[in-house]
Coordinates of C-alpha atoms and ligand atoms in Angstrom, one line a residue:
X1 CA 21.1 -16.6 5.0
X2 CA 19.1 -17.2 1.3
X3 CA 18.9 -14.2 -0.5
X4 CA 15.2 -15.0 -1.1
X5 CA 14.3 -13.4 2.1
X6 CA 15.1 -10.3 0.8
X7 CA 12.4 -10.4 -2.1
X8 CA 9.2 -9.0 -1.9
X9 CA 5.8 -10.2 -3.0
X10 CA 5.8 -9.1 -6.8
X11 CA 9.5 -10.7 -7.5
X12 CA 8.7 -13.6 -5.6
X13 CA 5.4 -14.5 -7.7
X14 CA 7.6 -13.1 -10.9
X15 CA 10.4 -15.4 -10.6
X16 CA 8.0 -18.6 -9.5
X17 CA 5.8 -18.0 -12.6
X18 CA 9.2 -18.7 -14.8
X19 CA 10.4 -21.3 -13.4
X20 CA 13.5 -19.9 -12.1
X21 CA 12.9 -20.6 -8.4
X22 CA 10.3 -23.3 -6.5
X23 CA 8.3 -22.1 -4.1
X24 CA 9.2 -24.8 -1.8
X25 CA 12.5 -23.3 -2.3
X26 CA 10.6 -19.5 -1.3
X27 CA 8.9 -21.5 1.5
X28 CA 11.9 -23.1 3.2
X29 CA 14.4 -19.9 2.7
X30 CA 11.0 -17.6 5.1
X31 CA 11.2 -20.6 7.5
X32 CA 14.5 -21.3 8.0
X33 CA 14.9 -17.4 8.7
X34 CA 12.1 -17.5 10.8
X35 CA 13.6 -20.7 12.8
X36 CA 16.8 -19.0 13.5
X37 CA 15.3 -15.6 14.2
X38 CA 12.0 -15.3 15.6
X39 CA 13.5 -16.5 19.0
X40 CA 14.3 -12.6 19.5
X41 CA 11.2 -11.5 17.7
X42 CA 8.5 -12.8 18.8
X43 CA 6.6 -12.4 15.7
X44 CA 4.8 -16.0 15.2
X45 CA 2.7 -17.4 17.5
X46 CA 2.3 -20.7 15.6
X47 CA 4.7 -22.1 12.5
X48 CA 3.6 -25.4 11.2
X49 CA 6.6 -25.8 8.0
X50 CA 5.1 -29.2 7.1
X51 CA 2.0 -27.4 6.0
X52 CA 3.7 -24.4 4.5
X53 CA 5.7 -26.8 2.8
X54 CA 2.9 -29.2 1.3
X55 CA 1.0 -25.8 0.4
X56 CA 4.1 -24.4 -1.7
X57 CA 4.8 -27.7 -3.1
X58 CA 1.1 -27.9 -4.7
X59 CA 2.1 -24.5 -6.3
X60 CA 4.9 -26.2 -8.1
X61 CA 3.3 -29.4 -8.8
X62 CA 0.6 -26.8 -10.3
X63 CA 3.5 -24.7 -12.7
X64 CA 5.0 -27.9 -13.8
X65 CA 1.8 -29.3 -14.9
X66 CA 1.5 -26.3 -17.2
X67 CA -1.2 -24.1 -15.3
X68 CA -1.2 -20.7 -16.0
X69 CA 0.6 -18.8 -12.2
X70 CA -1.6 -17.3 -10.7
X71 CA -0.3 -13.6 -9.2
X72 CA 0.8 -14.7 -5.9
X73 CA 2.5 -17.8 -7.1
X74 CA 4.3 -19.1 -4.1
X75 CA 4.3 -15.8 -2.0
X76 CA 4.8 -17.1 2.1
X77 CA 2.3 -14.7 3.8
X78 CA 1.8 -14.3 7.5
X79 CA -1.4 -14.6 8.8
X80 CA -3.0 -12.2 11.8
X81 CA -4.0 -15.2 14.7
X82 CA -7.4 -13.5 14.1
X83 CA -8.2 -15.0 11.0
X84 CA -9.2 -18.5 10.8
X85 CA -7.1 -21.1 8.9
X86 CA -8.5 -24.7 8.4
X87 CA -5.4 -26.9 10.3
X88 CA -4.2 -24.4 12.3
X89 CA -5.5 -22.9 15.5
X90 CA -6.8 -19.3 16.2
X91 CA -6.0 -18.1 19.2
X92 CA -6.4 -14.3 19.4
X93 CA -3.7 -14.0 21.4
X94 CA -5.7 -15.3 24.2
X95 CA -6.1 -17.9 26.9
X96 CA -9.9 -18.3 26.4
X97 CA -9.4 -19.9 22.8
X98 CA -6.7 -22.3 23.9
X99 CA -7.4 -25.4 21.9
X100 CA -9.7 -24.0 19.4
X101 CA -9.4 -25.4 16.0
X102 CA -11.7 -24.0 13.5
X103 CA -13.1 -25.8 11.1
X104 CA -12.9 -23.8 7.9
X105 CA -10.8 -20.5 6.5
X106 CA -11.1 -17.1 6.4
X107 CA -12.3 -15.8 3.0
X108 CA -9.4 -13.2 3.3
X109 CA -6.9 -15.9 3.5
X110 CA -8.8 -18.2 1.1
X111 CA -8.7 -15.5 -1.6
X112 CA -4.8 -15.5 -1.0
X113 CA -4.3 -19.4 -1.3
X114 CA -6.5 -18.8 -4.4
X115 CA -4.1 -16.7 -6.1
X116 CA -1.1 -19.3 -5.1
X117 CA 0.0 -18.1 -2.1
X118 CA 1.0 -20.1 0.9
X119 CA 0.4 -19.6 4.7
X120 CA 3.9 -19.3 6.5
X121 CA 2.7 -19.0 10.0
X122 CA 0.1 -17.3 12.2
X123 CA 1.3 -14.4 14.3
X124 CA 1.4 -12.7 17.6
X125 CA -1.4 -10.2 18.6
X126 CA -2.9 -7.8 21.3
X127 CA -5.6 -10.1 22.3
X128 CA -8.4 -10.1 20.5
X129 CA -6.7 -7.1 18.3
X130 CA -7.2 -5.1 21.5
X131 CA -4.1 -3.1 22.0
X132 CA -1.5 -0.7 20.3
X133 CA 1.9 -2.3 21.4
X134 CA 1.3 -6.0 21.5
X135 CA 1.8 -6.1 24.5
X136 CA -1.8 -7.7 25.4
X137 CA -0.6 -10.9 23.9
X138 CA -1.4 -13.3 26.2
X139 CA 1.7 -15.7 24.7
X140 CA 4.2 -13.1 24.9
X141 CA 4.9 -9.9 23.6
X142 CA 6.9 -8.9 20.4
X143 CA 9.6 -6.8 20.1
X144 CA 10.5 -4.0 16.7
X145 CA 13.4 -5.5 14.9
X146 CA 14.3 -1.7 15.0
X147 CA 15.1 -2.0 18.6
X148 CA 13.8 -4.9 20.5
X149 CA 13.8 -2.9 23.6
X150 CA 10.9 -1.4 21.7
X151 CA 7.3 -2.5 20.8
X152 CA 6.3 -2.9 17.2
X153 CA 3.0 -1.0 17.6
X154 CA 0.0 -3.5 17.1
X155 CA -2.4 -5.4 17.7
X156 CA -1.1 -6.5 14.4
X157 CA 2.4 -6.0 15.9
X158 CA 3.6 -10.1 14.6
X159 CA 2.7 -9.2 11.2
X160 CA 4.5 -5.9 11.3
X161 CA 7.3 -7.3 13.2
X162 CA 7.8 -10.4 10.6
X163 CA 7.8 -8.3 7.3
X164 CA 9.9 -5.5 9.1
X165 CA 13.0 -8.5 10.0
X166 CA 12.5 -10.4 6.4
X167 CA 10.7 -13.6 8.1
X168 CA 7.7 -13.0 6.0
X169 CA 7.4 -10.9 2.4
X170 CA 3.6 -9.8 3.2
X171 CA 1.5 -10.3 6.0
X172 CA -2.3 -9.8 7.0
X173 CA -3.4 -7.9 9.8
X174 CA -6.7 -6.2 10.9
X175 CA -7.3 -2.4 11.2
X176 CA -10.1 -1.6 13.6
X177 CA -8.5 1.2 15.1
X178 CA -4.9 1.4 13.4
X179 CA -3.9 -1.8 13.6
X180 CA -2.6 -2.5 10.3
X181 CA -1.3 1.3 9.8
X182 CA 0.2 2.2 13.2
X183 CA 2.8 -1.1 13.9
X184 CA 3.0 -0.6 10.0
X185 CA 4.5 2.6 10.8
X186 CA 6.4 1.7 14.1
X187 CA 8.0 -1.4 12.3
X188 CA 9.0 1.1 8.9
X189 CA 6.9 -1.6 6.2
X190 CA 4.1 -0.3 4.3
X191 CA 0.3 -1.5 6.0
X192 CA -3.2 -0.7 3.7
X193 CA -6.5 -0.8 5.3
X194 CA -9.2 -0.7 2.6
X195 CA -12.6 1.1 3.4
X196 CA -14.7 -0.8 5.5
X197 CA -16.5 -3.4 3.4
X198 CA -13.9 -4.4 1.2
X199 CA -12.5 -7.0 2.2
X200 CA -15.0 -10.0 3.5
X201 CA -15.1 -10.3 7.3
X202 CA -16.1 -14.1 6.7
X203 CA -13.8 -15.8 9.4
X204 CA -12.4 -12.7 11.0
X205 CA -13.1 -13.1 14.6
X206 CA -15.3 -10.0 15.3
X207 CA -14.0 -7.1 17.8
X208 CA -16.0 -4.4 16.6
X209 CA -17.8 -5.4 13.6
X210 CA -18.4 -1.6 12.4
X211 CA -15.0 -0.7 12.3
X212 CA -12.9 -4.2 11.9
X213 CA -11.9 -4.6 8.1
X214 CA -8.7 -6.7 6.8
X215 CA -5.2 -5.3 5.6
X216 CA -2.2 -5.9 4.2
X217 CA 1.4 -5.0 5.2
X218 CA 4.7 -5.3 3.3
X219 CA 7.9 -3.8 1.8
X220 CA 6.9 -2.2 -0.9
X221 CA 3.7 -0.3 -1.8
X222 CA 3.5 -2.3 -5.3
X223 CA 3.4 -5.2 -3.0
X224 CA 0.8 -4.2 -1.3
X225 CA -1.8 -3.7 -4.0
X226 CA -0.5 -7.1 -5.7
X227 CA -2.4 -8.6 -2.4
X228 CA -5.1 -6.2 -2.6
X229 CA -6.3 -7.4 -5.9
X230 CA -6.6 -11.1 -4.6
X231 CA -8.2 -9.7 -1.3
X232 CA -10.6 -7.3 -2.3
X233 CA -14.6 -8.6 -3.9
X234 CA -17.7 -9.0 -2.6
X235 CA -18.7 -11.9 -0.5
X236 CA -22.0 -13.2 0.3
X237 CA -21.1 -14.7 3.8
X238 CA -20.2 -11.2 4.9
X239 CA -23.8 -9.1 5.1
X240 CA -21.4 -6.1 5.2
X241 CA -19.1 -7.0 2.2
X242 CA -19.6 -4.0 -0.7
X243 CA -20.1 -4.7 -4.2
X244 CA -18.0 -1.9 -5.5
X245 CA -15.9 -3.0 -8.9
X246 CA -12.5 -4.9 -8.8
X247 CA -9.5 -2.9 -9.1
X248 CA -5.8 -3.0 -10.4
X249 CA -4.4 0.4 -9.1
X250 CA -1.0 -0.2 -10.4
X251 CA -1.7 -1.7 -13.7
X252 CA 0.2 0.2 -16.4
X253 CA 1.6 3.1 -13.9
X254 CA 5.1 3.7 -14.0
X255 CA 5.5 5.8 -11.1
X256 CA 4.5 8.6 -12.7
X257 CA 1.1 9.4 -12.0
X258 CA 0.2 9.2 -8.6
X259 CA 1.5 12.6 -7.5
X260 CA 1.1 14.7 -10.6
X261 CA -1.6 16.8 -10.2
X262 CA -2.6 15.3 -6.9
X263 CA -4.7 17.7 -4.0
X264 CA -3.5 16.7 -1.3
X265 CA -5.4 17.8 1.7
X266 CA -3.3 18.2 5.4
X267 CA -5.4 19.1 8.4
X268 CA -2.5 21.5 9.7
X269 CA -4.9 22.5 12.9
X270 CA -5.3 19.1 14.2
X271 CA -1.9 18.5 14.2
X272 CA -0.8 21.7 16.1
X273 CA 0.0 19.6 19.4
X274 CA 1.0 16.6 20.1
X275 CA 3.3 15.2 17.4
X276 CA 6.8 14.8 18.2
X277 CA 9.4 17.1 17.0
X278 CA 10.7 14.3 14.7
X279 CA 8.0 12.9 13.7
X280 CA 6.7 16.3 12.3
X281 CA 10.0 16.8 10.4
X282 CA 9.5 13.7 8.7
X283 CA 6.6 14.3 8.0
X284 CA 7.0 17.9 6.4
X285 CA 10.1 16.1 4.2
X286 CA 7.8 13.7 2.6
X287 CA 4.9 16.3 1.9
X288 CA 7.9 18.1 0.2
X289 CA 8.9 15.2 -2.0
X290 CA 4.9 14.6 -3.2
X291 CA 5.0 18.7 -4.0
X292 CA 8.3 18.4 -6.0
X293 CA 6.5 15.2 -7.6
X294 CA 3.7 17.7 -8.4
X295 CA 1.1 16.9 -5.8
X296 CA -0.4 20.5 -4.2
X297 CA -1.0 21.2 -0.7
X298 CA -4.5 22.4 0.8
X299 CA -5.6 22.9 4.3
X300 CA -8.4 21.3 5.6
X301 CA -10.3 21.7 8.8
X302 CA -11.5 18.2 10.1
X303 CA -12.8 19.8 13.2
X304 CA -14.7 17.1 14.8
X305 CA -11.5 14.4 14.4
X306 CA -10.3 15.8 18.2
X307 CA -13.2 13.9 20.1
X308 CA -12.5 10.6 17.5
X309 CA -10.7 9.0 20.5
X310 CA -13.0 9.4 22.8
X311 CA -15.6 8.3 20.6
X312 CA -14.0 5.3 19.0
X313 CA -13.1 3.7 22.7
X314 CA -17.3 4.2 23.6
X315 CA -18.3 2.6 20.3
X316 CA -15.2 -0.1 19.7
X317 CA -15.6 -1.3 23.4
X318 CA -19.7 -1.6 23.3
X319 CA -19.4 -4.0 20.5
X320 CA -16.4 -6.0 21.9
X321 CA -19.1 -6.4 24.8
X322 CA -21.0 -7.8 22.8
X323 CA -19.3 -9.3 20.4
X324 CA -17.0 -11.5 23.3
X325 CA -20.0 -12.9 25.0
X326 CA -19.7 -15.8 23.2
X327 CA -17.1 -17.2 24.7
X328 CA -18.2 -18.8 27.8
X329 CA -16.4 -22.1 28.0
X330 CA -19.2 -23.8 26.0
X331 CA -18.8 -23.6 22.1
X332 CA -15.4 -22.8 22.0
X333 CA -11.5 -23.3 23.1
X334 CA -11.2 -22.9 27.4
X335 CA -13.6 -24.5 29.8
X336 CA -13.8 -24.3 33.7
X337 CA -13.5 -27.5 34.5
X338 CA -14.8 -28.4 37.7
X339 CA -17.6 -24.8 38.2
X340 CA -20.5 -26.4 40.4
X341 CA -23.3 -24.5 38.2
X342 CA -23.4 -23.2 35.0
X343 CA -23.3 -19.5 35.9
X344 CA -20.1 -20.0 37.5
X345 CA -18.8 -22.1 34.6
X346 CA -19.6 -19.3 32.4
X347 CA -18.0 -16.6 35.2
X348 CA -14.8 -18.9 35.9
X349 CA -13.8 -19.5 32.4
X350 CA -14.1 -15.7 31.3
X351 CA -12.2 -14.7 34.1
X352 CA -9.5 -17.3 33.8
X353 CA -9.4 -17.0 30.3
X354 CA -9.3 -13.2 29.5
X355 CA -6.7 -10.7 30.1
X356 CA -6.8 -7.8 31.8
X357 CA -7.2 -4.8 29.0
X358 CA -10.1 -7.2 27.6
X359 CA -12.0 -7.0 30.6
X360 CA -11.4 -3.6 30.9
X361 CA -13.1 -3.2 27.7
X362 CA -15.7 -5.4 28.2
X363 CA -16.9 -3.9 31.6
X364 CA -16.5 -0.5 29.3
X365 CA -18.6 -1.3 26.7
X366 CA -21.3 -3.1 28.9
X367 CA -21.2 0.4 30.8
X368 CA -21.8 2.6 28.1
X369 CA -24.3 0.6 26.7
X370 CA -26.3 -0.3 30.2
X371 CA -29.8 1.6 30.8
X372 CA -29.3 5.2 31.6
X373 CA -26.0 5.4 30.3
X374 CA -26.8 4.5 26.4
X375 CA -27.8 7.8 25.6
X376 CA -25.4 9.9 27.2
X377 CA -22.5 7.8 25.7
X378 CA -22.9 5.2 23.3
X379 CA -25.6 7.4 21.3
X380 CA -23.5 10.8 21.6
X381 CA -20.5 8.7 20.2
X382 CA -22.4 7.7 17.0
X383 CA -23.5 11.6 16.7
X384 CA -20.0 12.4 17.0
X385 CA -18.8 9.6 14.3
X386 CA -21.4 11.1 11.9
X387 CA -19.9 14.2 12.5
X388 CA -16.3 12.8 11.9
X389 CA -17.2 11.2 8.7
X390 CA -19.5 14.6 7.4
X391 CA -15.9 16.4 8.3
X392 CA -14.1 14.1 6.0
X393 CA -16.6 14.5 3.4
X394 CA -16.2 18.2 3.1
X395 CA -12.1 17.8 2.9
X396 CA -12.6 15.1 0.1
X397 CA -15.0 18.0 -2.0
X398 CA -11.1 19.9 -1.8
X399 CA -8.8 17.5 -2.0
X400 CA -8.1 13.7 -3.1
X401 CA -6.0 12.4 -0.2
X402 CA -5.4 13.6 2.9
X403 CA -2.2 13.2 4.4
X404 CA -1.2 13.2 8.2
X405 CA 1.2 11.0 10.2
X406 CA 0.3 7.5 11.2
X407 CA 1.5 7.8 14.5
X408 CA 2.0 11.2 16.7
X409 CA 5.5 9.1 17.8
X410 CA 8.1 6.3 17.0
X411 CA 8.2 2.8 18.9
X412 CA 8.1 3.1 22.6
X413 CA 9.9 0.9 25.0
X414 CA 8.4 -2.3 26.4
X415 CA 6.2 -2.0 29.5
X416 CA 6.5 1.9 29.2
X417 CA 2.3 2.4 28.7
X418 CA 1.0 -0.7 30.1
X419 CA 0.5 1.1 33.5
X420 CA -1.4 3.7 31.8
X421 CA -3.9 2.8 29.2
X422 CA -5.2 6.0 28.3
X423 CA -1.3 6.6 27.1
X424 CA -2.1 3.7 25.4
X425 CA -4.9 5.0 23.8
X426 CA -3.5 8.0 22.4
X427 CA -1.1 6.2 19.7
X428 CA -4.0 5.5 18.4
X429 CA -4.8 9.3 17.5
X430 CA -4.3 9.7 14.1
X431 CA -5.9 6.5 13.0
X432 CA -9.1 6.0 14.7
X433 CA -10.9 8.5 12.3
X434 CA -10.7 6.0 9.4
X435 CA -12.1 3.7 10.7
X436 CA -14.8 5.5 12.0
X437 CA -15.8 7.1 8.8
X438 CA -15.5 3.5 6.9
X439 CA -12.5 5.2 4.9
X440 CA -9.5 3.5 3.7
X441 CA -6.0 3.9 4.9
X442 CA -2.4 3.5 4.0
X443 CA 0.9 4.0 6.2
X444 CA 4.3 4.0 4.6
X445 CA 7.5 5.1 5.8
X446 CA 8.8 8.4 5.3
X447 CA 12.1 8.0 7.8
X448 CA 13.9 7.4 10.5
X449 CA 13.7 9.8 13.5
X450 CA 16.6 8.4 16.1
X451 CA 16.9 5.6 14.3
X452 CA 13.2 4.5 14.7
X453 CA 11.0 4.6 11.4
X454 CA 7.9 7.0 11.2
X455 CA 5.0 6.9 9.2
X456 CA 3.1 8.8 6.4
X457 CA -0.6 8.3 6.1
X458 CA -2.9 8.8 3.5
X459 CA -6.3 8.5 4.1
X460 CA -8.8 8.4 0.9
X461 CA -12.2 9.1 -0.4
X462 CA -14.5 5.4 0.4
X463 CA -13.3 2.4 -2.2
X464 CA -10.9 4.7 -3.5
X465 CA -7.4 2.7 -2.8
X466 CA -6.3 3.2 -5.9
X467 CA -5.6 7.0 -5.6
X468 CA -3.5 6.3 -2.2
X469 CA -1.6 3.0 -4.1
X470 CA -0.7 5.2 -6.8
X471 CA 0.2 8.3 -4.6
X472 CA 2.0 6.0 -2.5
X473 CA 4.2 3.9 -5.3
X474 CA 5.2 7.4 -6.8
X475 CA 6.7 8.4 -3.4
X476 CA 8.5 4.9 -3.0
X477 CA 9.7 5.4 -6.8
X478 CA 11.4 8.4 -5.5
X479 CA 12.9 7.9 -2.1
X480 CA 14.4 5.3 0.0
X481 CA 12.7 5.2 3.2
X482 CA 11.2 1.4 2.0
X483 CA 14.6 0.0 1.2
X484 CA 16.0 -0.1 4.8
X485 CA 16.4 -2.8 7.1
X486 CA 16.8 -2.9 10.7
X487 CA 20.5 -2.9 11.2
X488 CA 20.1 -5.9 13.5
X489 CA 18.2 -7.9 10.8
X490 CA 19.7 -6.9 7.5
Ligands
LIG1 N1 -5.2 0.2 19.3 C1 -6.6 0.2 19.1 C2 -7.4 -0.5 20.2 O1 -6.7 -0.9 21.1 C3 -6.9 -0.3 17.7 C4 -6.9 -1.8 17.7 C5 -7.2 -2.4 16.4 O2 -7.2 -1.7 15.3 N2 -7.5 -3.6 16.3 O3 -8.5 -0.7 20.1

């Protein structure tokens, strides 16, 4: 196997700016590895190598014609299916957009190809990003390269999954309740998910449109805000893009800053119960390496962050009610051929083409937004999310960062939840509050607890990234954690 694969994002676009590899050479080295692995994986729903290939070869013809690289020179990145790609199809990891082509890209992705990356594939996902294990996938599930037993957390559990085995160097996903962070975590690679706003939603398919936002997952934490500088900018097609100023977090930082001096805040309370054994010894280690770095410890309260399940799965549902009532066999991807009226058409091809934990949702969030029932949930779940964000608003007037683990446990094993959403649900407990405070986000791992990789998170002040990129490069400039592979993929 090519030695390439084993590159990350920064040393990829490094050693195509010089000349001293092609990033058709990159391109073919991710797809051969992906062509004799992914069989076991799971991780790509869709690999199109003559495109990859063409994409990569205009990088080159670009170098040799003496163009200045551009920062992502020939960097393979998987795509989320969720994000639309001109010449490929998005498929949500669902049966109702079977057949749907879109005709134009996401300005995430476009930002990318921008900056001279290429698209290596698009990959698996809870449908429509609904989901912790990606399981939901109405394709097939993927497995953790850590075990494949195991699920690789999700919905963005492809992306995860393909950076964890070395098929991809960087991925996208989308965080709209953990996403990005919590198969980040599962699969040991690093996942960001900026504040909400920060990334354009142009060409995102919409779950939840208050909480979905972009991300980025790979190896490295330096990787990670290489991406984020193409990524991040205002964009007028998205009414909810911010115009908060560009950043380059890393620029000029050897390491050595990010921790120093650093209040970092821990909610100790919240995590009282709950967390695996484990988990919470990993999690103590790595607080001790950021205080040895010089980072200091404070305690903050967080009260409200308890009820942040219950409220994200009122408000996340209601606007996947409405957000999914598009598809009705008209505009887009399946059709009920043969319905005798149109209200059946309509009827048949949503039932045919959804999966079950989508319709669960949908008959949720249809519920708790129906007459009588508005107030009593869907309006007392925005009370509470106010009160969740006012919480992290008082811990930010103490502290910079706060830290807490991504996940409350490591990978669990295929089909072992599916029975049981609310199970489900839970992984989802340390990462929901982000997402409902607009905050950003980043995962990175800080162990292996039974040979299974956990997760630190820091969670940071709104379109502040650059505080939990730095934090988060000093602790991978003085540990290990990022540097191993699953034994089976190494
Ligand atoms: N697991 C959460 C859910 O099922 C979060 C999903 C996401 O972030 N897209 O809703």
């Amino acid at each position: 196997m090519s030695g390439l694969v084993r590159l990350g994002a920064a040393e990829i676009a490094g050693r195509v700016a010089r000349g001293e590899v092609s990033a058709e050479e990159v391109a073919r080295a991710f797809l051969d590895r992906a062509g004799a692995l992914d069989a076991q994986v799971g991780a790509f729903l869709d690999l199109r190598p003559e495109r990859t290939l063409e994409q990569a070869r205009a990088v080159d013809r670009a170098r040799r014609a003496g163009q200045t690289p551009p920062s992502l020179a020939g960097v393979p990145v998987a795509v989320k299916d969720v994000l639309n790609v001109e010449g490929w199809p998005t498929t949500c990891g669902s049966r109702v957009l079977e057949g749907y082509a879109p005709p134009y890209t996401a300005t995430a992705v476009e930002r990318l190809l921008a900056a001279g990356a290429v698209v290596l594939g698009k990959t698996n996902m809870d449908e429509f990003a609904m989901g912790s294990s990606t399981e939901n996938s109405a394709y097939r599930p993927t497995r953790n390269p850590w075990d494949l037993a195991r699920v690789p957390g999700g919905s963005s559990g492809g992306s995860a999954a393909a950076v964890a085995a070395a098929m991809a160097p960087a991925a996208l996903g989308t965080d709209t309740g953990g996403s990005v962070r919590q198969p980040a975590a599962l699969c040991g690679v690093v996942g960001l998910k900026p504040t909400y706003g920060r990334v354009s939603r142009y060409g995102l398919v919409a779950f939840a449109s208050s909480l979905d936002q972009v991300g980025t997952l790979a190896r490295s934490v330096e990787d990670v805000a290489l991406l984020s500088s193409a990524l991040f900018g205002h964009d007028p097609r998205d009414a909810t893009s911010a115009q908060a100023p560009p950043t380059a977090p890393l620029a000029g930082d050897d390491g050595g800053r990010g921790l120093r001096g650093l209040r970092l805040g821990v909610p100790w309370a919240a995590l009282a119960e709950g967390v695996a054994p484990g988990v919470m010894a990993s999690f103590r280690a790595a607080l001790e390496v950021c205080v040895r770095e010089g980072a200091e410890l404070v305690d903050v309260a967080l009260p409200h962050v308890r009820h942040a399940i219950a409220a994200y799965y009122v408000v996340a549902t209601a606007e996947a009610s409405s957000n999914l009532a598009r598809y009705d066999g008209v505009r887009y991807g399946l059709r009920a051929e043969g319905a005798p009226d149109l209200a059946r058409l309509y009827g048949e091809t949503r039932d045919r083409g959804f999966g079950a934990e989508v319709k669960r949702r949908i008959l949720l969030g249809t519920f708790v937004l129906s007459a009588g029932y508005h107030e009593a949930y869907y309006v007392a779940a925005q009370k509470v999310r106010t009160l969740i964000r006012r919480d992290f608003e008082e811990a930010f007037a103490r502290c910079a960062a706060v830290a807490l683990p991504t996940t409350p446990g490591t990978a669990f094993r295929l089909g072992e939840r599916t029975a049981d959403p609310l199970q489900m649900y839970l992984a989802d407990v340390f990462t929901v509050p982000a997402n409902l405070a607009g905050l950003p986000g980043l995962s990175l791992p800080c162990g292996l607890v039974d040979g299974l990789p956990a997760g630190l998170q820091l969670l940071g002040r709104p379109f502040d990234e650059d505080t939990l990129l730095r934090a988060g490069h000093a602790f991978q400039g003085v540990t290990t954690h990022h540097r191993l592979s699953p034994p089976a993929f190494s």
